[in-house]
Short mmCIF file of C-alpha atoms and ligand atoms in Angstrom, two decimals:
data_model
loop_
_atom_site.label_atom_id
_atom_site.label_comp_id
_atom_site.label_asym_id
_atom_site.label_seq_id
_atom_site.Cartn_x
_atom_site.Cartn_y
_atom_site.Cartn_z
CA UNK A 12 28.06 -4.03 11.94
CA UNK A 13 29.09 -0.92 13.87
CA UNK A 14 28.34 -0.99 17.50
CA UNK A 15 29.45 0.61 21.07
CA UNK A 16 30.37 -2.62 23.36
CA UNK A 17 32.78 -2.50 26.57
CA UNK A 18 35.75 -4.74 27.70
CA UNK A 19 35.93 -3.96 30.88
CA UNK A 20 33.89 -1.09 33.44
CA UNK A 21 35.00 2.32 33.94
CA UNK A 22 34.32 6.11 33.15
CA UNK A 23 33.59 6.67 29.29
CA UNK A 24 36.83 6.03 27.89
CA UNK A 25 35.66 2.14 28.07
CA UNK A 26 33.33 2.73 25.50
CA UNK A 27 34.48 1.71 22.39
CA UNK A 28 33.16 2.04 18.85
CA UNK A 29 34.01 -0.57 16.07
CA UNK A 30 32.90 -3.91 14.08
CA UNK A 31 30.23 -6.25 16.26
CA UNK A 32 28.87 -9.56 14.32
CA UNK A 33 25.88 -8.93 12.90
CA UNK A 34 23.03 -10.98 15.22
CA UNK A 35 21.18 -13.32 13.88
CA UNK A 36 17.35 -13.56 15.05
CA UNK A 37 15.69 -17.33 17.10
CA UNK A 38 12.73 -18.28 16.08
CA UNK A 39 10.31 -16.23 17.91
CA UNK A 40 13.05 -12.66 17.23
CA UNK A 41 13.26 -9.79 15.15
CA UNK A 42 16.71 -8.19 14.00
CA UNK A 43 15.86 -4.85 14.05
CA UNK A 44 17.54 -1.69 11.81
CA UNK A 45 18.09 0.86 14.79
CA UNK A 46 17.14 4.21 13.48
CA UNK A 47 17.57 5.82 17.04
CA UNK A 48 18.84 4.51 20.79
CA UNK A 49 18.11 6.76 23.97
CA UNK A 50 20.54 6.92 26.43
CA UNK A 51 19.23 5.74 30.36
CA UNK A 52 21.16 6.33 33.88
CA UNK A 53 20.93 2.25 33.59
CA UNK A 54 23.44 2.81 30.51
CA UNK A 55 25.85 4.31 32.96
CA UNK A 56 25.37 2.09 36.07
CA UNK A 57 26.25 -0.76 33.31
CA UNK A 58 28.97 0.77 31.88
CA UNK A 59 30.57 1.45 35.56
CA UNK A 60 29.35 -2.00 36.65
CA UNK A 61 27.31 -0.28 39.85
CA UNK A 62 24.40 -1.61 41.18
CA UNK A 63 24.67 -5.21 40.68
CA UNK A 64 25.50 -4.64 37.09
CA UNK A 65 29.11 -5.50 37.37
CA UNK A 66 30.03 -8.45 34.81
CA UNK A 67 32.58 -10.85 33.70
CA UNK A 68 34.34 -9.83 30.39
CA UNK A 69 34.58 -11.43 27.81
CA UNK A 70 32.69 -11.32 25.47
CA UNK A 71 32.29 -7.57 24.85
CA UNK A 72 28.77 -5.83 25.71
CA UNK A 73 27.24 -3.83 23.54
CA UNK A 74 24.82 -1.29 26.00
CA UNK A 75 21.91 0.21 25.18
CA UNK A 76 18.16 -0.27 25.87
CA UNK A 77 15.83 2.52 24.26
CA UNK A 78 15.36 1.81 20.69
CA UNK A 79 13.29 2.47 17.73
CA UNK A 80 13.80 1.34 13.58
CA UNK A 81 13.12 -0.82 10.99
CA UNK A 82 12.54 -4.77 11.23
CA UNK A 83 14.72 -6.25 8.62
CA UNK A 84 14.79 -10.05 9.19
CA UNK A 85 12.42 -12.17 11.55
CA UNK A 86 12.42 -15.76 13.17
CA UNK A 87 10.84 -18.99 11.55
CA UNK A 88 8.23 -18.55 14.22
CA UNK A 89 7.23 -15.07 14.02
CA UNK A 90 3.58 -14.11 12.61
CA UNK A 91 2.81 -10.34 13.66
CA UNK A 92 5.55 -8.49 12.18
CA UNK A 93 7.61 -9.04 8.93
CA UNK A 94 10.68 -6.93 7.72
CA UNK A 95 10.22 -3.39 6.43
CA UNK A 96 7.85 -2.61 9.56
CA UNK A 97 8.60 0.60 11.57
CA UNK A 98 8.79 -0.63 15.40
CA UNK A 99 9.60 0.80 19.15
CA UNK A 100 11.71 -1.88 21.39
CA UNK A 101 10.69 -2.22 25.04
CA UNK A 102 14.02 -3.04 26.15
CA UNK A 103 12.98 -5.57 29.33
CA UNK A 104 12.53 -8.94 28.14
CA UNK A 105 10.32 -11.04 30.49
CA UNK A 106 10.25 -15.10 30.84
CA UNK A 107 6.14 -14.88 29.13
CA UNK A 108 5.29 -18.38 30.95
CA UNK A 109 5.60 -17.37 35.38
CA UNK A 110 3.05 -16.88 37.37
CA UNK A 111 3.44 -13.08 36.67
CA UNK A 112 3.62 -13.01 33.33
CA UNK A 113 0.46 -14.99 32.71
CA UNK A 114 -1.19 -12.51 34.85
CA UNK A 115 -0.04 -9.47 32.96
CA UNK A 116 1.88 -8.25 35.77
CA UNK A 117 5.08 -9.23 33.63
CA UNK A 118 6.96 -6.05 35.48
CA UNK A 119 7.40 -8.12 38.44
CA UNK A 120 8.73 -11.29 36.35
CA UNK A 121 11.87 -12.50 38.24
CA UNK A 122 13.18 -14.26 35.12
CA UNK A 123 13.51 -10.81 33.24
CA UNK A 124 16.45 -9.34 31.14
CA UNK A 125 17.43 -6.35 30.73
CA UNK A 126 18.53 -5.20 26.45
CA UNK A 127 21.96 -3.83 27.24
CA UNK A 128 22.86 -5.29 30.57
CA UNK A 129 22.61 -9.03 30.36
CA UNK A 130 22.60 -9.31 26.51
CA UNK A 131 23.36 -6.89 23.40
CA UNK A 132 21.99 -3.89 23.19
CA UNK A 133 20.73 -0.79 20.97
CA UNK A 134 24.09 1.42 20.46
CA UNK A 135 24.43 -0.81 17.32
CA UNK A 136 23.44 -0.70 13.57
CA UNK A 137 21.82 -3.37 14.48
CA UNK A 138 19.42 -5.29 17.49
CA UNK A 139 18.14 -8.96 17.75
CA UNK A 140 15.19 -8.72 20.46
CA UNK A 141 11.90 -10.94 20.98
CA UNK A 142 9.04 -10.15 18.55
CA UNK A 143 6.49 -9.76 21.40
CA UNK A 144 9.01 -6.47 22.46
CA UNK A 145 8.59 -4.90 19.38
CA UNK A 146 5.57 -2.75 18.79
CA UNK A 147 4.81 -1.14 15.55
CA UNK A 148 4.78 2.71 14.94
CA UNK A 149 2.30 5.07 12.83
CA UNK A 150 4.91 6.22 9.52
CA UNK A 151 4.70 9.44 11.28
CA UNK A 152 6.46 8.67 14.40
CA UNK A 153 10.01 9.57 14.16
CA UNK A 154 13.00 6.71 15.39
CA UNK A 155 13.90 9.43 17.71
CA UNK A 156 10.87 10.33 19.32
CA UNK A 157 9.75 6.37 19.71
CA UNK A 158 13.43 5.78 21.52
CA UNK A 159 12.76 8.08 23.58
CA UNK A 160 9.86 6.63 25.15
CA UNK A 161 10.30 2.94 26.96
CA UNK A 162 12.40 3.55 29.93
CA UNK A 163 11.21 7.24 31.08
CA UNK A 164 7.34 6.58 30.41
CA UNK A 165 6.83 2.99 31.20
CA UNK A 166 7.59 3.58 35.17
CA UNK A 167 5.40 6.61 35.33
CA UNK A 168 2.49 4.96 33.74
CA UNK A 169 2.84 1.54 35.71
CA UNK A 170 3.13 3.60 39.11
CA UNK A 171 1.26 6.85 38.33
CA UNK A 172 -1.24 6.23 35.74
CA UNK A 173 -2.39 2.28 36.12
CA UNK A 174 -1.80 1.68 39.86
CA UNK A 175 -1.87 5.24 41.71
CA UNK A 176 -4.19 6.16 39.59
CA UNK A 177 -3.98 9.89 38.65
CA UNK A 178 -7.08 11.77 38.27
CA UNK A 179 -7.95 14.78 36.11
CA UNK A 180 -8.85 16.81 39.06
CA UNK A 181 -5.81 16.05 41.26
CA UNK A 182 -2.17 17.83 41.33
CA UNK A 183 0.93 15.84 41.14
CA UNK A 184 4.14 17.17 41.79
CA UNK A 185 7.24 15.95 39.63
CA UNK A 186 10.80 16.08 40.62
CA UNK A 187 13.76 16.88 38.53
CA UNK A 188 11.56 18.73 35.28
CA UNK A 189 14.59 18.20 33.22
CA UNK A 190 15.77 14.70 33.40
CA UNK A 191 13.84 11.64 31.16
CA UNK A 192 11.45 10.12 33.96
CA UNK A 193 10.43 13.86 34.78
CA UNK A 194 10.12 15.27 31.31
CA UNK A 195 7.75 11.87 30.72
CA UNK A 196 5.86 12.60 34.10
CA UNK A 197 4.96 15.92 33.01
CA UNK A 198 3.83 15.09 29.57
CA UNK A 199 1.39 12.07 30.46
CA UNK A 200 0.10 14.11 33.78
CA UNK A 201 -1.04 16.83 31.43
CA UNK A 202 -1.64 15.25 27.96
CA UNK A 203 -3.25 11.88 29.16
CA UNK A 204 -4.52 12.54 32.64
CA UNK A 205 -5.14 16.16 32.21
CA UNK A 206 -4.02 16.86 36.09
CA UNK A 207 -2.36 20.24 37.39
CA UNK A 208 1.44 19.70 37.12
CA UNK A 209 3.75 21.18 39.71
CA UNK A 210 7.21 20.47 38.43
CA UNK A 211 10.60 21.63 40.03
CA UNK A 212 14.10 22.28 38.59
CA UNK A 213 17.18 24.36 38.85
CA UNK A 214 17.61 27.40 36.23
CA UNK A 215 15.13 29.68 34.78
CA UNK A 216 15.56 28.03 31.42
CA UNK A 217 14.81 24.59 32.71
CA UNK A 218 11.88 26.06 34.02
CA UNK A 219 10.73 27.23 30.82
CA UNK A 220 10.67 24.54 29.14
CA UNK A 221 8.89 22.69 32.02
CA UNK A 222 5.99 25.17 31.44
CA UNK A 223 6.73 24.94 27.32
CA UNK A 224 6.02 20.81 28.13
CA UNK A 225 2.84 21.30 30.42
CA UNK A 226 3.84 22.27 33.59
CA UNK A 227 1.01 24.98 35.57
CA UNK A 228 3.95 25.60 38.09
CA UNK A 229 7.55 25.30 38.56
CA UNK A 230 9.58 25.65 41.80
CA UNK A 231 13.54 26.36 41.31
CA UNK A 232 14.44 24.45 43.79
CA UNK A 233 18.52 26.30 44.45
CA UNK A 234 16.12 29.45 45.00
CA UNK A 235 12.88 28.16 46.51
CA UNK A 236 11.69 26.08 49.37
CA UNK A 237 9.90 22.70 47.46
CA UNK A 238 7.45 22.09 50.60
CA UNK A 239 7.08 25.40 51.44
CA UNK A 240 5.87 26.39 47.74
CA UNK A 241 3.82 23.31 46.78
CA UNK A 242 1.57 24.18 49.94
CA UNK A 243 1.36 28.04 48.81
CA UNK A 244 0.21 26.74 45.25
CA UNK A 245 -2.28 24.16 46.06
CA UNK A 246 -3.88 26.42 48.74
CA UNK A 247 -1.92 24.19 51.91
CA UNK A 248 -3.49 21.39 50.99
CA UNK A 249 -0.60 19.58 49.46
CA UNK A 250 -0.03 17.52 46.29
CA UNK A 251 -2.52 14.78 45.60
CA UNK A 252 0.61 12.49 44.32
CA UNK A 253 4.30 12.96 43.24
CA UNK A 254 7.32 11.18 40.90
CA UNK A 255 10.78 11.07 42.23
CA UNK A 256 13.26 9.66 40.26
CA UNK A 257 16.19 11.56 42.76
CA UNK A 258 15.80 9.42 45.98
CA UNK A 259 17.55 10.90 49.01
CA UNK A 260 18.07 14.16 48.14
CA UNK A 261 14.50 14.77 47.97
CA UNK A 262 12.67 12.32 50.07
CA UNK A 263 11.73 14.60 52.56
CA UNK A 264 10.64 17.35 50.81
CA UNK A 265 8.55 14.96 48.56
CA UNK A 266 6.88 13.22 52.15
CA UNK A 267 5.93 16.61 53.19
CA UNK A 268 5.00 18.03 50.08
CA UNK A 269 1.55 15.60 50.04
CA UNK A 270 -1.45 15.92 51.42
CA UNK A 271 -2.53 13.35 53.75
CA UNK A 272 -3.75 10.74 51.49
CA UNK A 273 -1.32 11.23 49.00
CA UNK A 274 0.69 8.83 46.95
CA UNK A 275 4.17 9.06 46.68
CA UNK A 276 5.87 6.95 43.82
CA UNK A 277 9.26 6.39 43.65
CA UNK A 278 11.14 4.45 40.22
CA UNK A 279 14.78 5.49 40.52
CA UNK A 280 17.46 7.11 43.52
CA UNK A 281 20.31 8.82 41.33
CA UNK A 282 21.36 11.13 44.68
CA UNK A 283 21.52 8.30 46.78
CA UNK A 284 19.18 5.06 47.84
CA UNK A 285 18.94 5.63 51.89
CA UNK A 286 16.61 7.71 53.14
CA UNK A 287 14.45 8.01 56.76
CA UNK A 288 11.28 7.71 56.95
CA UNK A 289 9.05 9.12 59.62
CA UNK A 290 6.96 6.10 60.42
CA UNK A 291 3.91 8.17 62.67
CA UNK A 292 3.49 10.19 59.64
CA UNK A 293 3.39 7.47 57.10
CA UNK A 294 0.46 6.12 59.11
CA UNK A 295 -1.05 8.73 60.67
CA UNK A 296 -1.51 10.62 57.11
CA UNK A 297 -2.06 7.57 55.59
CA UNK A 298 0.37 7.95 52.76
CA UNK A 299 0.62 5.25 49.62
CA UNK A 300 4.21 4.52 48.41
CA UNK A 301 4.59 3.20 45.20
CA UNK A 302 8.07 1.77 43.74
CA UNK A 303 8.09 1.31 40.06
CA UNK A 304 10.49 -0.17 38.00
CA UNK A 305 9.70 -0.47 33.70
CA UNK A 306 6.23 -1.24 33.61
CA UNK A 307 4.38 -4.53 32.10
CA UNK A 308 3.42 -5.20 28.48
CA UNK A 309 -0.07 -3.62 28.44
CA UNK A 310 1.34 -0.71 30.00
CA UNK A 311 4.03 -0.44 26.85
CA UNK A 312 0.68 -0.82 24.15
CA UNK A 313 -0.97 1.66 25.56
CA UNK A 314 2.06 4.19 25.41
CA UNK A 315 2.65 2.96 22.11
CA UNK A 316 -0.95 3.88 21.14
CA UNK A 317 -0.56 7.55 23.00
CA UNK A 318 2.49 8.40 20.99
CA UNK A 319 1.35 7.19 17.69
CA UNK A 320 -2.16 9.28 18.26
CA UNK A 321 0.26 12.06 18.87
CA UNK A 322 -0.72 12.49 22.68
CA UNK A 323 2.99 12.71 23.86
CA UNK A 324 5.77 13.88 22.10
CA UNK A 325 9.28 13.55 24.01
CA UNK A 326 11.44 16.35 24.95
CA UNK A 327 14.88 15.18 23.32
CA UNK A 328 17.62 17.56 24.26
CA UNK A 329 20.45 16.49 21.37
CA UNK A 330 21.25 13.55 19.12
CA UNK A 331 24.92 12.05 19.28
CA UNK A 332 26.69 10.12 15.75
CA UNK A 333 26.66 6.36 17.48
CA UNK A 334 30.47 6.99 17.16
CA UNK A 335 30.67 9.88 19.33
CA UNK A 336 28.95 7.66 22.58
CA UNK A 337 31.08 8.70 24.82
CA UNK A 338 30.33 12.62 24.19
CA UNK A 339 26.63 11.82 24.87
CA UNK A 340 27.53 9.74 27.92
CA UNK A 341 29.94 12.76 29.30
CA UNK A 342 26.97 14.95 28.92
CA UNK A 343 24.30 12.98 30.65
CA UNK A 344 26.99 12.67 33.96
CA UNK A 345 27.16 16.38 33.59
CA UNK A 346 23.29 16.65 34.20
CA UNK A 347 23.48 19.87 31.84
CA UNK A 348 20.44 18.89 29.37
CA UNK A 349 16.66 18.59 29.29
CA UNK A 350 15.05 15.32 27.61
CA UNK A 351 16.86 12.58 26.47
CA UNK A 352 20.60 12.24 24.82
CA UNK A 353 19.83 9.83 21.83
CA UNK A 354 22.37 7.92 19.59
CA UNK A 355 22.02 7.90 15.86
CA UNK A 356 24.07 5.19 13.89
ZN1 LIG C 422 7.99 -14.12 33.72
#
């Protein structure tokens, strides 16, 4: 099969494009037809070897997490799915028999794997993963909107939805409109909670389409003070809760952007992982911090179920040839898009 794998880390020459065995499914696996893969900052932290992802080569890795298609062949010990099915990948693999797991707090399994990182991955014609990762999609769910899903929404619905718990009469203010975590924020804040969205990004255009996806407000934050704005809008109360996906760059706007109270929830640092943290104001206003990372299995069915009902609907900002990977990985470095980059074989 075709397939993008590295040899070694580095920028996005590394990634190369050529013939991969085809994989062969275990007992309890489906191979899996990829119809579309979704590119994730993980992608590039792998590809780079950053953040504990460096690796010993070889063999070759093929990356990739986010990934929707057709099941074509399944395991001798596989009962729910058979080939021809239309199915959505959610790309961390947990152990299914720790403590965790059996409690359906599989997120916090310590045995997990990640598709792309520590085994094959999606940016293939084809993908071997466990059957109990695969959920089935509605016929009219496209491969491109389903790939687009796992890695953006599954954070904000483990940390926002099921655990901070989001309420239809609350606001929640989203960082970074444009990127995949905050385009997923807004959409399941509106179409699923039904809160008052206060997103913030950095042109007029990107601010459009914030509104165009759900947002009530956005703040341009090269022209506008975040704080300053989110306590005009909401009256000075402050936001009920907020996503960050940035890290230090906006910490402490986010801190004193919510009301006392609030919930601050936190699932990714691309600007940088240290922050301060004003310790008399964490207790004295009684603030909730929430770190999220993927989300657990009942938290990917219900997603599942949302999409294929037609509740949320991705913003995908352009679709690469699987040969052109390195084009779609340039692009998400360059921070110029809104949605996801996806990967078509
Ligand atoms: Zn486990």
């Amino acid at each position: 099969m075709k397939a993008v794998y590295i040899e070694a880390h580095g920028d996005a020459d590394v990634l190369q494009y050529g013939d991969r065995p085809d994989p062969t499914p275990g007992p309890g696996d489906v191979v899996v037809r990829v119809g579309a893969s979704a590119l994730n900052r993980l992608d590039i932290f792998t590809r780079e070897g950053q953040r504990g992802l460096e690796r010993e080569f070889p063999p070759p890795l093929i990356l990739g997490g986010d990934t929707a298609g057709e099941v074509v062949a399944v395991g001798a010990n596989v009962s729910s799915l058979s080939a021809g099915d239309r199915v959505v990948v959610n790309p961390r693999l947990s152990c299914g028999v720790c403590q965790w797991c059996g409690s359906g707090r599989d997120e916090l399994c310590r045995r997990s794997r990640f598709l792309g990182t520590a085994l094959d991955g999606s940016y293939a014609e084809l993908v071997v993963v466990p059957e109990v990762n695969a959920y089935r999609l509605e016929a009219d769910v496209s491969f491109a909107d389903a790939a687009a899903i796992p890695t953006t929404y599954l954070p904000v619905w483990n940390m926002a939805v099921r655990r901070a718990a989001l309420q239809p009469w609350e606001t929640a203010l989203v960082f970074s409109a444009s990127a995949g975590v905050g385009a997923a924020a807004i959409q399941v804040f509106k179409n699923v909670v039904g809160a008052t969205v206060i997103a913030t990004t950095s042109t007029p255009e990107k601010a459009e389409q914030a509104r165009q996806l759900g947002a009530d407000h956005v703040i341009n934050y090269n022209e506008e003070d975040i704080s300053g704005r989110v306590r005009e809008i909401t009256g000075g109360a402050g936001v009920d809760l907020l996503v960050d996906h940035v890290g230090a760059d906006v910490w402490s706007h986010g801190f004193r952007s919510l009301r006392a109270g609030g919930r601050y929830c936190i699932c990714g640092a691309t600007s940088g992982l240290r922050a301060e943290l004003h310790l008399g104001l964490l207790f004295s206003r009684q603030i909730e911090i929430y770190g999220g990372y993927m989300g657990s299995r009942e938290d990917m069915r219900q997603i599942v179920t949302s999409l294929n009902r037609g509740v949320i609907n991705p913003a995908i900002h352009h679709t690469y040839p699987l040969a052109q990977a390195a084009d779609a990985h340039r692009a998400m470095e360059a921070t110029n898009f809104f949605g996801k980059l996806l990967l078509e074989p």
